[in-house]
Short mmCIF file of C-alpha atoms and ligand atoms in Angstrom, two decimals:
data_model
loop_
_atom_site.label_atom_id
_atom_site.label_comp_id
_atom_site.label_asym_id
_atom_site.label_seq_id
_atom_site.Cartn_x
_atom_site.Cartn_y
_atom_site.Cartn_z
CA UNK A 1 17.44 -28.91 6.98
CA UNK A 2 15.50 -25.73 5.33
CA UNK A 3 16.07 -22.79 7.90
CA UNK A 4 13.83 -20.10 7.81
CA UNK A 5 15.22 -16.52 9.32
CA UNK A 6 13.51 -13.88 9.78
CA UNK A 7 14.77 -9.94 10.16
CA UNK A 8 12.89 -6.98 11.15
CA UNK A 9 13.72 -3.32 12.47
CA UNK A 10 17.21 -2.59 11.29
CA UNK A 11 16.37 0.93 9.87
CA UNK A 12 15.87 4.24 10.52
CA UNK A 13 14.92 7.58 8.98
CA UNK A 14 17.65 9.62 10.01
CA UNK A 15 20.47 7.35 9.42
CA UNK A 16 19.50 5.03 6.37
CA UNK A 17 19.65 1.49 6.10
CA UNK A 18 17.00 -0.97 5.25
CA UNK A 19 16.30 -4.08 6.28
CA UNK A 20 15.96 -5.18 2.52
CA UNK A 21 19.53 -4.84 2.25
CA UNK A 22 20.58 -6.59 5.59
CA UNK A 23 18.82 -9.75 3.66
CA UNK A 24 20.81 -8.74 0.74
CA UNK A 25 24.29 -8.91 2.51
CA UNK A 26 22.92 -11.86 4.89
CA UNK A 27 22.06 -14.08 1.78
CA UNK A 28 25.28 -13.53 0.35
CA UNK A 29 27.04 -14.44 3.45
CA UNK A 30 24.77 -17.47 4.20
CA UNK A 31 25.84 -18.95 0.52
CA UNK A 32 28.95 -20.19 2.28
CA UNK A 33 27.42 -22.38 4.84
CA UNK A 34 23.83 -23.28 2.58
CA UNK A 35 21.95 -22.71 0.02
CA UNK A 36 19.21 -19.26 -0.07
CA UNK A 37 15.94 -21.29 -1.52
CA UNK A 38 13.43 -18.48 -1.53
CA UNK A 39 14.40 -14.81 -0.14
CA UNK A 40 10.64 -13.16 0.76
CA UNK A 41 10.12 -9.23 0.85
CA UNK A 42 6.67 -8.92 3.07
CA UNK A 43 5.21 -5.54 3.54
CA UNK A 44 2.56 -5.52 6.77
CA UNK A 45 0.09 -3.23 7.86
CA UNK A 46 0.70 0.35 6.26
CA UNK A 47 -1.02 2.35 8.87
CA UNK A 48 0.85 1.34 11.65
CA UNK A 49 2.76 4.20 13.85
CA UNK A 50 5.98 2.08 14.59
CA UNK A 51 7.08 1.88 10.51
CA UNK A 52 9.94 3.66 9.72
CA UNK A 53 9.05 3.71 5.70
CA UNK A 54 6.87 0.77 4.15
CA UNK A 55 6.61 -1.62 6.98
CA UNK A 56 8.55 -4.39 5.06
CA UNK A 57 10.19 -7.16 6.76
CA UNK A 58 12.46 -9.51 5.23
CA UNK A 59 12.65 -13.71 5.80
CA UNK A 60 15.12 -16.16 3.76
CA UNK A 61 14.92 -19.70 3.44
CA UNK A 62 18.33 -21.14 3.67
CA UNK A 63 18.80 -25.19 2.87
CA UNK A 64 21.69 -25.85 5.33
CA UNK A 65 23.67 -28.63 7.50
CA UNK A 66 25.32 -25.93 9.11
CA UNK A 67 22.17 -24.76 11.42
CA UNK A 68 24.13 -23.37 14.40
CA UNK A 69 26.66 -21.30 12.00
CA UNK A 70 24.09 -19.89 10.31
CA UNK A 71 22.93 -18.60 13.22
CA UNK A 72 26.16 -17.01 13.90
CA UNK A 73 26.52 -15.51 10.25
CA UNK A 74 22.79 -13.80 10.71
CA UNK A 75 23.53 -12.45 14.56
CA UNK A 76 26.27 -11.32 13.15
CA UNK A 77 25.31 -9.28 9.86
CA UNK A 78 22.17 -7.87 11.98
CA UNK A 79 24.59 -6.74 15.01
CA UNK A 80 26.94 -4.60 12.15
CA UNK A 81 24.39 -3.34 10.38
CA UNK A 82 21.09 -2.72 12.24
CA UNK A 83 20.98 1.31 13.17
CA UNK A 84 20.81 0.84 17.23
CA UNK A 85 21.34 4.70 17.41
CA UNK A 86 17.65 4.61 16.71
CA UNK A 87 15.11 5.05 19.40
CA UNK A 88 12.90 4.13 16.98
CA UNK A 89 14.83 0.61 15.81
CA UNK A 90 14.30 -1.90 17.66
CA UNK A 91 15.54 -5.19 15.86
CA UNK A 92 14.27 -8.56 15.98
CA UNK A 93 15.27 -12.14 14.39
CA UNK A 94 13.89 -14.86 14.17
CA UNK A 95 14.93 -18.80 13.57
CA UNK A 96 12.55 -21.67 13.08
CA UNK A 97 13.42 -25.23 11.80
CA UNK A 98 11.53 -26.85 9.10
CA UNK A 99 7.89 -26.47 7.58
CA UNK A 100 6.47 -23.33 9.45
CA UNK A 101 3.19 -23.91 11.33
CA UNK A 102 -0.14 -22.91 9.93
CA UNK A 103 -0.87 -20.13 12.95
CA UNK A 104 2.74 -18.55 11.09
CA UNK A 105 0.69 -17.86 8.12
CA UNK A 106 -2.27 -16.67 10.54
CA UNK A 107 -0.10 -14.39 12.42
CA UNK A 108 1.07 -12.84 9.35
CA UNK A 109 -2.57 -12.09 7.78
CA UNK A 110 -2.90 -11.03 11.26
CA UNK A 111 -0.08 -8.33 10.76
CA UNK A 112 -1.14 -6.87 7.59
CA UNK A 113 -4.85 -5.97 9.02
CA UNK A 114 -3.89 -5.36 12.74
CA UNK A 115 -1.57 -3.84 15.44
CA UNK A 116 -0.55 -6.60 17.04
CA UNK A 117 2.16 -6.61 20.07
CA UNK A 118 5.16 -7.77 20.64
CA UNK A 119 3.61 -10.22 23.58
CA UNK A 120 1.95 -11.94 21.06
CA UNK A 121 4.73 -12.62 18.57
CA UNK A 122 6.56 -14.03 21.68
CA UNK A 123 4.10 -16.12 23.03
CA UNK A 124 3.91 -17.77 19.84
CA UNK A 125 7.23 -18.27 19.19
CA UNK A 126 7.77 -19.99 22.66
CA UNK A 127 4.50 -22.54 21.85
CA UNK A 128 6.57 -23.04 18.68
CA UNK A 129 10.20 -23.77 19.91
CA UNK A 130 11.04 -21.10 17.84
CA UNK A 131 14.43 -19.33 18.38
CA UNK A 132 14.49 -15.84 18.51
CA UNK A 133 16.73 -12.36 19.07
CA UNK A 134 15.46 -9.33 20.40
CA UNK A 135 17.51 -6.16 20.16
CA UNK A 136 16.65 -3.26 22.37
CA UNK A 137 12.27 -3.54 22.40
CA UNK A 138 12.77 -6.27 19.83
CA UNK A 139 9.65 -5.14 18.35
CA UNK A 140 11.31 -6.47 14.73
CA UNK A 141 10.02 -9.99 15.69
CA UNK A 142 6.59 -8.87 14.95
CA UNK A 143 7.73 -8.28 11.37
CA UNK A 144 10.25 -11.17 11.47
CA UNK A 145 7.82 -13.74 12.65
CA UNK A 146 5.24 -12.41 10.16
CA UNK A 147 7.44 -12.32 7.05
CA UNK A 148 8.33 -16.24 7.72
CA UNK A 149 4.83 -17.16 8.06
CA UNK A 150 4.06 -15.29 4.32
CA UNK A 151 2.98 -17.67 2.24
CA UNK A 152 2.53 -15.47 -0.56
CA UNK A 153 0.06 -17.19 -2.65
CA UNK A 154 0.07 -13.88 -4.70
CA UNK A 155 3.03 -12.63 -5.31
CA UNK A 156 5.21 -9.78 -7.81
CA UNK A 157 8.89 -9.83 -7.68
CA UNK A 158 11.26 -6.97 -7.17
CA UNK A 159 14.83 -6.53 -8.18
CA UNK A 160 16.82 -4.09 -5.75
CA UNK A 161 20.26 -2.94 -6.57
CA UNK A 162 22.39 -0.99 -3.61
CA UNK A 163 25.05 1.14 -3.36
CA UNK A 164 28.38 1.10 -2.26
CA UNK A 165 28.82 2.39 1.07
CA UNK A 166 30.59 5.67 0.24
CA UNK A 167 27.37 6.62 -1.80
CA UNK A 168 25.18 6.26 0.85
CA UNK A 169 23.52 10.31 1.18
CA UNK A 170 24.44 11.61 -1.66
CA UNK A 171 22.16 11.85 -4.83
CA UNK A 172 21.64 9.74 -6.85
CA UNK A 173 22.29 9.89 -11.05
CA UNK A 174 19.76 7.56 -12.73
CA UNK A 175 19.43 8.13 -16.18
CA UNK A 176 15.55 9.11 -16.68
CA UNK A 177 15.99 8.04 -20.42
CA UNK A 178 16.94 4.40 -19.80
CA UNK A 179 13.77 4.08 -16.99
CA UNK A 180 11.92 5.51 -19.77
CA UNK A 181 12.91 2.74 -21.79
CA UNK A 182 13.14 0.42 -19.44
CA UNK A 183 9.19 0.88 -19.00
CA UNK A 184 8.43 1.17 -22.59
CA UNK A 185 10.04 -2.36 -22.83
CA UNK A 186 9.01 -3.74 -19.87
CA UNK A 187 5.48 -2.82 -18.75
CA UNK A 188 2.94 -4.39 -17.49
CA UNK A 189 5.35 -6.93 -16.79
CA UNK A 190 7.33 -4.47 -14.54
CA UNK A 191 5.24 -1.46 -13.17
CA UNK A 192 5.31 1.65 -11.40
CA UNK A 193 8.55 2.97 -12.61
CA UNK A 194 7.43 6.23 -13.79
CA UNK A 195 4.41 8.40 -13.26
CA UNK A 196 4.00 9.94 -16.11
CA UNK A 197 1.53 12.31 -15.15
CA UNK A 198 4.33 13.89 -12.88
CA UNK A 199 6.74 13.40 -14.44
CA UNK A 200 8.91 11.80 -11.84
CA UNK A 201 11.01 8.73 -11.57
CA UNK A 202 9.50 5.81 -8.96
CA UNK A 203 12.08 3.20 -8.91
CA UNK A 204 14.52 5.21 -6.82
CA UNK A 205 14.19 6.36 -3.26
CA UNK A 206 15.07 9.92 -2.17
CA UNK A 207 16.53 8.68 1.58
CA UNK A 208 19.76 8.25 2.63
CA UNK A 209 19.14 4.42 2.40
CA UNK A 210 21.42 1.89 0.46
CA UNK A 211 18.96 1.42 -1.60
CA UNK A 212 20.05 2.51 -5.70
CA UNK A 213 16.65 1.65 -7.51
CA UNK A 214 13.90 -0.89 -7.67
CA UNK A 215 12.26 -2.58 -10.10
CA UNK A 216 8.99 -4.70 -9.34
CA UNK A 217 7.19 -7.05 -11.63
CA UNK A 218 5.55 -10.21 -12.19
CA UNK A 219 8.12 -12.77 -12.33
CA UNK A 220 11.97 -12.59 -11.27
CA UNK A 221 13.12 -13.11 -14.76
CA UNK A 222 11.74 -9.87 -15.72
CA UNK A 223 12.44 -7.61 -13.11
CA UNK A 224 16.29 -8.71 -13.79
CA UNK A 225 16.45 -8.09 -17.28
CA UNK A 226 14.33 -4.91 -16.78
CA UNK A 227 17.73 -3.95 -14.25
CA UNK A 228 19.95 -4.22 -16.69
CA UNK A 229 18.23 -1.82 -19.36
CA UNK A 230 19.07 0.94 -16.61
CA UNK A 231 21.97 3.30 -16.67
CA UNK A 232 22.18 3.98 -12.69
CA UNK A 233 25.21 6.59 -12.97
CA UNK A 234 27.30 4.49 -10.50
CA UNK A 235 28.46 1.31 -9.78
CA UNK A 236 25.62 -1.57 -8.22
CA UNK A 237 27.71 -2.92 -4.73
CA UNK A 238 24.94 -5.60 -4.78
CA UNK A 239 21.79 -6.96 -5.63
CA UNK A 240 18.79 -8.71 -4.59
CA UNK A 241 15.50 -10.36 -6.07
CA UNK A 242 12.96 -11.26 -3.36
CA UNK A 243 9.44 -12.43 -4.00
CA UNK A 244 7.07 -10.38 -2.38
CA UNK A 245 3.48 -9.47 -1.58
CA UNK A 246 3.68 -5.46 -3.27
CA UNK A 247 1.23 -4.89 -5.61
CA UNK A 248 -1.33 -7.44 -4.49
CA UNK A 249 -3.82 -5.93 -2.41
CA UNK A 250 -2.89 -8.54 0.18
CA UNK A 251 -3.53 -5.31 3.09
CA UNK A 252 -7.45 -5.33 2.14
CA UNK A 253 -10.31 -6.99 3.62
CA UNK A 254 -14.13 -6.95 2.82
CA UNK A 255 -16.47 -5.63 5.01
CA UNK A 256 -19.85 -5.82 4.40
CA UNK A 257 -21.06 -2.92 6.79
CA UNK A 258 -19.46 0.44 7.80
CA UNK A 259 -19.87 -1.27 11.51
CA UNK A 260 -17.37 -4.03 11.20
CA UNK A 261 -14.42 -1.24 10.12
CA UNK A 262 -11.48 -1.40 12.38
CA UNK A 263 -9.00 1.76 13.17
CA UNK A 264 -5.56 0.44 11.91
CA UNK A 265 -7.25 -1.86 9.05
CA UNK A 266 -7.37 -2.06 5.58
CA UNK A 267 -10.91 -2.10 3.82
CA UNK A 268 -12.81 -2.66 0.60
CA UNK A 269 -16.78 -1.59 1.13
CA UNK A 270 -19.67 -0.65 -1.17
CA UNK A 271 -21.99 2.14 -0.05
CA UNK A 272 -23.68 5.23 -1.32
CA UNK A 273 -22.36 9.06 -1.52
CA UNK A 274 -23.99 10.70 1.43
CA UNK A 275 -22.39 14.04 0.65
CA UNK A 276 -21.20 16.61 -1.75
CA UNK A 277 -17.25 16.03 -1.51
CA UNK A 278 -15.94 18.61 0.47
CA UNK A 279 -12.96 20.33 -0.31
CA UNK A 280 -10.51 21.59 2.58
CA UNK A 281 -7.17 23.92 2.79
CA UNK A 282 -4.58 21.77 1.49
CA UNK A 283 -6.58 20.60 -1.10
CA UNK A 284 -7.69 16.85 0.37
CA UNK A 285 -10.96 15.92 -0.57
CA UNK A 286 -13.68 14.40 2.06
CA UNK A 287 -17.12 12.47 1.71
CA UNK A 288 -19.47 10.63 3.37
CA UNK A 289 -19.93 6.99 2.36
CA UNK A 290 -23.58 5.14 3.63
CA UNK A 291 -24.25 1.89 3.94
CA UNK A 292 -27.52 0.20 3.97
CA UNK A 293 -27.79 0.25 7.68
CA UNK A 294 -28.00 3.66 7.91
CA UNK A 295 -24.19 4.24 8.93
CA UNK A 296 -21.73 6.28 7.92
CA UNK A 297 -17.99 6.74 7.56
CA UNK A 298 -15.58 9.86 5.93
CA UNK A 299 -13.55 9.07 2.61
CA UNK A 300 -10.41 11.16 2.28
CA UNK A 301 -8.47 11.37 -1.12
CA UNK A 302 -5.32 13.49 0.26
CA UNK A 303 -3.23 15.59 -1.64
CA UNK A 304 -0.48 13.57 -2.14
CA UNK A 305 -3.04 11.66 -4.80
CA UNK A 306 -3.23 14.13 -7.17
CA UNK A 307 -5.22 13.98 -10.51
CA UNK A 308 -7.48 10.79 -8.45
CA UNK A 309 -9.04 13.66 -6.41
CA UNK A 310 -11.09 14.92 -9.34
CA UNK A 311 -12.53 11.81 -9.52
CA UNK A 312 -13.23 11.65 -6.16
CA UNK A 313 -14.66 15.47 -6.40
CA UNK A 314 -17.06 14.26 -9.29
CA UNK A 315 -18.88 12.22 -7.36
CA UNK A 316 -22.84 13.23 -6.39
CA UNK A 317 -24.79 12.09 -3.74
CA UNK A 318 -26.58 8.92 -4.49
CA UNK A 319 -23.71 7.22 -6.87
CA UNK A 320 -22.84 3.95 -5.66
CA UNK A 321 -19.23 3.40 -4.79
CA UNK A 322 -16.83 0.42 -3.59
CA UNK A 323 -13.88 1.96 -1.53
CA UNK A 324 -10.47 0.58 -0.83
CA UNK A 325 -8.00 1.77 1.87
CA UNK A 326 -6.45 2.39 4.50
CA UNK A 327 -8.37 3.42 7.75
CA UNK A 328 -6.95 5.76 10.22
CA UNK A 329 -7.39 6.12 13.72
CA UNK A 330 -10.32 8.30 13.56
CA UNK A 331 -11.40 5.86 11.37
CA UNK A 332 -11.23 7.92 8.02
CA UNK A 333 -10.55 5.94 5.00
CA UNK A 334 -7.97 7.04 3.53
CA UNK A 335 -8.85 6.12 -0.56
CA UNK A 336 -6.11 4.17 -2.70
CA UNK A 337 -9.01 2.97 -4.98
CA UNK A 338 -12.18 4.09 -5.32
CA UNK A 339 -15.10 1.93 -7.96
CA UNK A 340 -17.74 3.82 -9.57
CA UNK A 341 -20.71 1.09 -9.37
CA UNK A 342 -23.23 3.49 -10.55
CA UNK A 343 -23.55 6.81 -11.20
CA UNK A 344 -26.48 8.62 -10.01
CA UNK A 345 -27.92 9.78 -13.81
CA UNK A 346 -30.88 11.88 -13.10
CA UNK A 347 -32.55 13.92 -10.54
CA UNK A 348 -35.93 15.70 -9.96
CA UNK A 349 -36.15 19.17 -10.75
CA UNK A 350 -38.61 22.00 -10.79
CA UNK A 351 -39.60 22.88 -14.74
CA UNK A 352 -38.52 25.56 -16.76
CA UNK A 353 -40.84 27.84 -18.17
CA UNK A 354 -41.87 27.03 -21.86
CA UNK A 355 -41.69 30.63 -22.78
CA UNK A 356 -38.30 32.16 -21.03
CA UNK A 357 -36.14 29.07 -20.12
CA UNK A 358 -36.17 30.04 -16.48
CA UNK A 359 -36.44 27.45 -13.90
CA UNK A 360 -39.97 28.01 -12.34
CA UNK A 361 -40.78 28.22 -8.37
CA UNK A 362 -42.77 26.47 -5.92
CA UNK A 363 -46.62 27.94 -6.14
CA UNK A 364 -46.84 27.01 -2.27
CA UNK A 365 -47.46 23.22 -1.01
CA UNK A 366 -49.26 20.93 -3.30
CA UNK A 367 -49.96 24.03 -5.56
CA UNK A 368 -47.28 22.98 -8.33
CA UNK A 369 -44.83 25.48 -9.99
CA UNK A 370 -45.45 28.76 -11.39
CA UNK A 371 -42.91 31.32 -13.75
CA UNK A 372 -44.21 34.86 -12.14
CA UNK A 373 -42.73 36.77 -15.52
CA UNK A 374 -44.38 34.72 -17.90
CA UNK A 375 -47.67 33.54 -15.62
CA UNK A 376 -47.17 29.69 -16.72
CA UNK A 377 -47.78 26.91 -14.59
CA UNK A 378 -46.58 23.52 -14.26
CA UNK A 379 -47.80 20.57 -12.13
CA UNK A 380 -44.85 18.74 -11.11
CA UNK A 381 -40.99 18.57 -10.88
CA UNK A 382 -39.40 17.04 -14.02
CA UNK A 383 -36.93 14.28 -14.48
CA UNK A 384 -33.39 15.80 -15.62
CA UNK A 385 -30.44 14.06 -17.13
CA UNK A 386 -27.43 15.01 -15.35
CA UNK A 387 -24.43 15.39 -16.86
CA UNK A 388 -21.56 13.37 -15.49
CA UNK A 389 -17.58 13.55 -16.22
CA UNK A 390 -16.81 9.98 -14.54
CA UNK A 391 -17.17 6.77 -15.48
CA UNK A 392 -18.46 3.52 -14.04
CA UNK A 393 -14.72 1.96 -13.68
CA UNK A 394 -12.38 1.39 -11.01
CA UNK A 395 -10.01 4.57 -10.45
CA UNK A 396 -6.61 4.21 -8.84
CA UNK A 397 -4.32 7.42 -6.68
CA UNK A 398 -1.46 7.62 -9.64
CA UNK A 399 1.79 5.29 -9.07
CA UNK A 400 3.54 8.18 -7.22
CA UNK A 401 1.10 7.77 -4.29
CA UNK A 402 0.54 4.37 -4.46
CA UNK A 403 1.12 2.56 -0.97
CA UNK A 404 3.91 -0.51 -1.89
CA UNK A 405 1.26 -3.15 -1.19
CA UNK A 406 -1.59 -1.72 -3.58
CA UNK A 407 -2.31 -4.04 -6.77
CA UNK A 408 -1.62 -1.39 -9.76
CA UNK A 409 -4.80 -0.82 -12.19
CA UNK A 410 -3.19 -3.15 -14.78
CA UNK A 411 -2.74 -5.98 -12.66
CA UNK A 412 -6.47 -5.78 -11.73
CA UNK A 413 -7.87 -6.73 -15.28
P1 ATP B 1 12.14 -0.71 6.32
O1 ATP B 1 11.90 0.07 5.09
O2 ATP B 1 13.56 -0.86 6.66
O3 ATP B 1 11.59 -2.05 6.30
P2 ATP B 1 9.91 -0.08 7.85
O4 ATP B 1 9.09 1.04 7.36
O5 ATP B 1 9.60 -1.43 7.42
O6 ATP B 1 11.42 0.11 7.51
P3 ATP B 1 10.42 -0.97 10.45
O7 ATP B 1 11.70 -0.36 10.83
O8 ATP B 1 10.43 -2.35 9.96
O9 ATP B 1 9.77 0.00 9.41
O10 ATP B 1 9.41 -0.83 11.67
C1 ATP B 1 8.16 -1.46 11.72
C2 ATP B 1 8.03 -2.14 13.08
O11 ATP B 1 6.68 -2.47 13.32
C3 ATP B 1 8.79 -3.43 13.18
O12 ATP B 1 9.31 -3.52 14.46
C4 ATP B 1 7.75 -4.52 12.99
O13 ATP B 1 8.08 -5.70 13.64
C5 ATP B 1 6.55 -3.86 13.59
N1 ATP B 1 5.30 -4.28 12.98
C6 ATP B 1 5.07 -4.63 11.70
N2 ATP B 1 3.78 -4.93 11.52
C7 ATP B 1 3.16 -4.76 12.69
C8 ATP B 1 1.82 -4.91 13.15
N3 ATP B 1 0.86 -5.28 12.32
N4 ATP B 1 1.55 -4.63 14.43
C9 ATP B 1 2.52 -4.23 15.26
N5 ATP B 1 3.79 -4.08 14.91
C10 ATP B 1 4.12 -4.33 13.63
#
């Protein structure tokens, strides 16, 4: 019998954990009574409030004759670990027997583009004769439900290594070096372990989760050998490779017009540049984006993105864009990729004056241009080249903002 088990909610901020590692010690436990066939890492919809971090949810597939004890062993392992403390955590687990049903899969496309509630996940799991745990809210069996019904038909790998228990807080001692490396070795097999614009280290988190580092790639083989070119200054209490949808884009959705985008979604759409890009205190960057039907919606690049905002500032209106993020509740999209279609490469002008070089002025309506120093005339405006410092390419916000579930520039080609 393949079980499927799904886990959601276990975390919080203030006082660590992460659910990736309650799979961790749950597949190791579940070894006894089965065997762990696939062991999925699914991140949902990033602009959701409830997240504690990245919105990931973990499900397990676990080939078993011993259905009811492992049960037990995940009730268990989520009842020791799971940070009820919380208000915010607000677990949820999730059993079901066999091939999952197609409306799984739906629900979980549902959950990376929507909010949906937890009435929903319910009612579907009772239509199912799915079995299911709710702690407190039990708002995890949104995620739980979701992450079982993944199919990831696209899918990177990521290798996670924790810490022992005792280390949990205190800072951690990765050799930069040996990511250095690592990534030198490794990449684009394995990417985002380094941003080398600032200088900073990716693969380790800076909570007081169990996590130690992360490495993600294309296939499990390499993520693991990646692991072992890294020095991590302490002992590894365990480790995990789960298949997972990061780095695949699998948030965004097309939308032909500006009217069919959704607060809470995730969006790829082609328009013009309406406006200069405005820059604000803070240093995030806003413009206008028009579609063909006359609509309009803001593009933010925030600060957190860095170098991508000069990109984003170079841009005149007229160029033709695609855009891909996240959209907020005030419907802003919030840029993790922005395509240059075409650049807007010349613009009407009045003339210069063939004697001084000065720009001439209007002679009054229909009367044509006129230099008053020099007394020349000129009939019309004049076509000018404009110089531009972008390209027609797709940009990406640098790996140190990238959101866990946005496909990396080299895996794009
Ligand atoms: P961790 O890093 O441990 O996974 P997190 O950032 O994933 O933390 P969670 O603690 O899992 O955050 O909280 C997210 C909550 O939101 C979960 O209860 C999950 O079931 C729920 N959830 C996930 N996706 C959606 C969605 N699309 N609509 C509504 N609720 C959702």
């Amino acid at each position: 019998m393949l079980l499927h088990i799904g886990i959601d909610d276990t975390d919080s901020a203030k006082h660590g954990m992460c659910t990736t590692y309650v799979g961790a010690v749950l597949s190791r436990k579940l070894a006894k009574v089965g065997e762990v066939e696939e062991a999925k890492l699914v991140r949902l919809n990033p602009n959701i409030k409830y997240k504690t971090r990245g919105n990931a949810a973990v499900a397990l597939a676990l080939r078993t004759k011993k259905v009811a004890e492992a049960k037990r062993i995940t009730r268990r392992v989520v009842e020791e670990l799971a940070c009820f403390d919380d208000n915010n955590t607000n677990p949820g687990v999730v059993f079901y027997e066999g091939e999952p049903p197609e409306d799984f899969s739906r629900f979980y496309r549902r959950a990376l583009h929507e909010v949906v509630g937890i009435d929903q996940a319910e009612s579907l799991l009772r239509e199912r004769g799915a079995e299911y745990v709710k702690y407190k809210l039990g708002r995890g069996i949104v995620g739980a439900l979701a992450a079982i019904g993944a199919e990831l038909s696209r899918a990177t790998y990521e290798y996670i290594a924790y810490r022992a228990r005792e280390r949990w807080g205190t800072p951690r001692n990765l050799d930069t070096a040996s990511v250095l490396a690592m990534d030198a070795l490794t990449f684009p097999l394995t990417f985002n372990n380094y941003d080398y614009a600032e200088r900073r280290v990716l693969i380790a988190p800076h909570t007081p989760c169990p996590v130690l580092f992360g490495i993600r790639g294309t296939s499990a083989q390499v993520v693991q050998e990646a692991a072992e070119l890294v020095l991590p200054g302490e002992d590894i209490a365990l480790s995990m490779v789960y298949k997972t949808n990061q780095g695949t884009d699998a948030h965004l959705q097309e939308v032909s017009r500006i009217a069919e985008v959704r607060p809470f979604s995730s969006v790829i759409l082609a328009g013009e540049v309406a406006s200069a890009p405005r820059v604000i205190q803070g240093g995030h960057v806003f413009f206008e984006l028009c579609d063909e039907h006359g609509e309009q919606i803001t593009c933010a690049a925030y600060e957190p993105t860095k170098g991508f905002r000069n990109v984003v500032r170079a841009l005149i209106p007229g160029d033709r864009v695609r855009v891909y993020g996240g959209v907020d509740e005030s419907r802003t999209i919030n840029l993790e990729k922005l395509e240059v279609l075409r650049l807007k490469r010349e613009r009407l002008a009045n003339p210069r004056c063939t004697r001084c070089g000065r720009r001439m002025e209007s002679a009054g309506k229909g009367r044509g241009y006129r230099c008053k120093r020099c007394r020349t005339v000129a009939k019309e405006k004049v076509v000018e080249e404009l110089e531009r410092n972008i390209q027609e390419k797709l940009y990406s916000v640098p790996p140190i903002a990238m959101r866990h579930l946005a496909k990396p520039l080299v895996l794009c080609i």
